[in-house]
mmCIF file of C-alpha atoms in Angstrom:
data_model
loop_
_atom_site.group_PDB
_atom_site.id
_atom_site.type_symbol
_atom_site.label_atom_id
_atom_site.label_comp_id
_atom_site.label_asym_id
_atom_site.label_seq_id
_atom_site.Cartn_x
_atom_site.Cartn_y
_atom_site.Cartn_z
ATOM 1 C CA MET A 524 4.927 5.078 44.180
ATOM 2 C CA ALA A 525 7.329 6.704 41.705
ATOM 3 C CA THR A 526 8.937 4.623 38.967
ATOM 4 C CA ASP A 527 12.374 5.293 37.579
ATOM 5 C CA TYR A 528 12.031 4.529 33.863
ATOM 6 C CA ASP A 529 15.744 5.083 33.230
ATOM 7 C CA ALA A 530 16.808 2.307 35.575
ATOM 8 C CA PRO A 531 17.767 -1.011 33.950
ATOM 9 C CA ARG A 532 15.011 -3.590 34.137
ATOM 10 C CA LYS A 533 15.656 -7.169 35.135
ATOM 11 C CA THR A 534 13.229 -9.944 34.278
ATOM 12 C CA ASP A 535 13.358 -13.732 34.237
ATOM 13 C CA ASP A 536 14.125 -13.660 30.502
ATOM 14 C CA ASP A 537 17.369 -11.795 31.159
ATOM 15 C CA THR A 538 18.816 -14.794 32.984
ATOM 16 C CA GLU A 539 18.677 -17.082 29.927
ATOM 17 C CA SER A 540 21.934 -17.939 28.300
ATOM 18 C CA ILE A 541 22.917 -17.001 24.765
ATOM 19 C CA GLN A 542 22.874 -20.664 23.774
ATOM 20 C CA ALA A 543 19.257 -21.070 24.904
ATOM 21 C CA LEU A 544 18.217 -18.037 22.877
ATOM 22 C CA GLN A 545 20.016 -19.288 19.772
ATOM 23 C CA GLU A 546 18.262 -22.649 20.021
ATOM 24 C CA ARG A 547 14.848 -20.969 19.962
ATOM 25 C CA VAL A 548 15.611 -18.802 16.887
ATOM 26 C CA PRO A 549 15.438 -20.675 13.546
ATOM 27 C CA ASP A 550 18.454 -20.491 11.284
ATOM 28 C CA LYS A 551 17.670 -17.975 8.537
ATOM 29 C CA MET A 552 20.566 -19.128 6.404
ATOM 30 C CA SER A 553 19.420 -22.746 6.255
ATOM 31 C CA GLY A 554 18.820 -22.681 2.493
ATOM 32 C CA VAL A 555 15.205 -23.788 2.722
ATOM 33 C CA VAL A 556 13.152 -22.257 -0.090
ATOM 34 C CA ASP A 557 9.422 -21.695 0.320
ATOM 35 C CA VAL A 558 7.867 -23.064 -2.872
ATOM 36 C CA GLU A 559 4.469 -21.511 -2.143
ATOM 37 C CA ASP A 560 5.732 -17.943 -2.155
ATOM 38 C CA ALA A 561 2.964 -15.352 -1.771
ATOM 39 C CA ASP A 562 4.899 -12.870 -3.912
ATOM 40 C CA ASN A 563 4.690 -15.170 -6.930
ATOM 41 C CA PRO A 564 2.135 -13.572 -9.281
ATOM 42 C CA GLY A 565 1.879 -16.748 -11.356
ATOM 43 C CA SER A 566 0.064 -18.529 -8.559
ATOM 44 C CA PHE A 567 -2.353 -15.675 -7.841
ATOM 45 C CA GLU A 568 -5.991 -16.724 -7.925
ATOM 46 C CA LEU A 569 -9.091 -14.761 -7.023
ATOM 47 C CA ALA A 570 -11.233 -16.212 -4.308
ATOM 48 C CA GLY A 571 -14.809 -16.922 -5.287
ATOM 49 C CA GLN A 572 -16.416 -17.494 -8.636
ATOM 50 C CA ASP A 573 -15.176 -16.847 -12.154
ATOM 51 C CA LEU A 574 -16.572 -13.444 -13.176
ATOM 52 C CA ALA A 575 -15.561 -13.574 -16.855
ATOM 53 C CA ASP A 576 -19.131 -13.977 -18.115
ATOM 54 C CA VAL A 577 -20.691 -11.261 -15.920
ATOM 55 C CA ASP A 578 -21.885 -8.101 -17.664
ATOM 56 C CA LEU A 579 -21.660 -4.865 -15.707
ATOM 57 C CA ASP A 580 -24.000 -1.951 -16.381
ATOM 58 C CA VAL A 581 -22.219 1.366 -15.880
ATOM 59 C CA VAL A 582 -23.629 4.814 -16.558
ATOM 60 C CA VAL A 583 -20.942 7.116 -17.965
ATOM 61 C CA LEU A 584 -21.629 10.839 -17.680
ATOM 62 C CA PRO A 585 -19.924 13.365 -19.959
ATOM 63 C CA PRO A 586 -17.857 16.110 -18.302
ATOM 64 C CA GLN A 587 -20.113 18.675 -16.642
ATOM 65 C CA ALA A 588 -19.911 22.446 -17.058
ATOM 66 C CA ASP A 589 -17.813 22.813 -13.879
ATOM 67 C CA GLU A 590 -15.347 20.051 -14.830
ATOM 68 C CA PHE A 591 -12.343 19.764 -17.145
ATOM 69 C CA THR A 592 -10.103 16.970 -18.405
ATOM 70 C CA CYS A 593 -6.461 17.375 -17.459
ATOM 71 C CA MET A 594 -4.262 16.955 -20.521
ATOM 72 C CA SER A 595 -1.423 15.493 -18.431
ATOM 73 C CA CYS A 596 -3.149 12.766 -16.382
ATOM 74 C CA PHE A 597 -6.376 12.630 -18.458
ATOM 75 C CA LEU A 598 -8.593 12.655 -15.378
ATOM 76 C CA VAL A 599 -11.836 14.614 -15.228
ATOM 77 C CA LYS A 600 -11.516 17.093 -12.363
ATOM 78 C CA HIS A 601 -13.478 19.985 -10.864
ATOM 79 C CA ARG A 602 -12.661 23.531 -12.034
ATOM 80 C CA SER A 603 -11.320 24.347 -8.568
ATOM 81 C CA GLN A 604 -8.386 21.996 -9.323
ATOM 82 C CA LEU A 605 -7.400 23.843 -12.505
ATOM 83 C CA ASP A 606 -3.852 25.186 -12.305
ATOM 84 C CA HIS A 607 -3.304 26.673 -15.750
ATOM 85 C CA GLU A 608 -4.095 26.295 -19.419
ATOM 86 C CA GLY A 609 -1.127 24.730 -21.204
ATOM 87 C CA LYS A 610 -0.381 24.503 -24.926
ATOM 88 C CA LEU A 611 -2.425 21.329 -25.232
ATOM 89 C CA GLY A 612 -5.173 22.275 -22.774
ATOM 90 C CA PRO A 613 -5.954 22.522 -19.059
ATOM 91 C CA ILE A 614 -3.523 21.165 -16.432
ATOM 92 C CA CYS A 615 -4.565 20.261 -12.865
ATOM 93 C CA HIS A 616 -2.754 21.296 -9.641
ATOM 94 C CA GLU A 617 -1.318 17.807 -9.068
ATOM 95 C CA CYS A 618 0.290 17.578 -12.516
ATOM 96 C CA ALA A 619 1.594 21.150 -12.351
ATOM 97 C CA ALA A 620 3.450 20.435 -9.081
#
């Protein structure tokens, strides 16, 4: 059976009055302030344990022969990302754009 998707659709919800719909929607201008706002960085706490006393062992490698340090963003990148050599040193494609 073919369906005409351009035809207006009628459902049971369409028969409700405007007043009934307004009663279901909360008033956004009520003036109620949420004290526990998630956007408040002062109340941000990490879940889990305090990691202040944990030592991390990290192996840092020097730049390899096929890498360079961009003098604009100071990231170590592969030679294939080299755009040009500036006055101060090499510049990557992202910083040159």
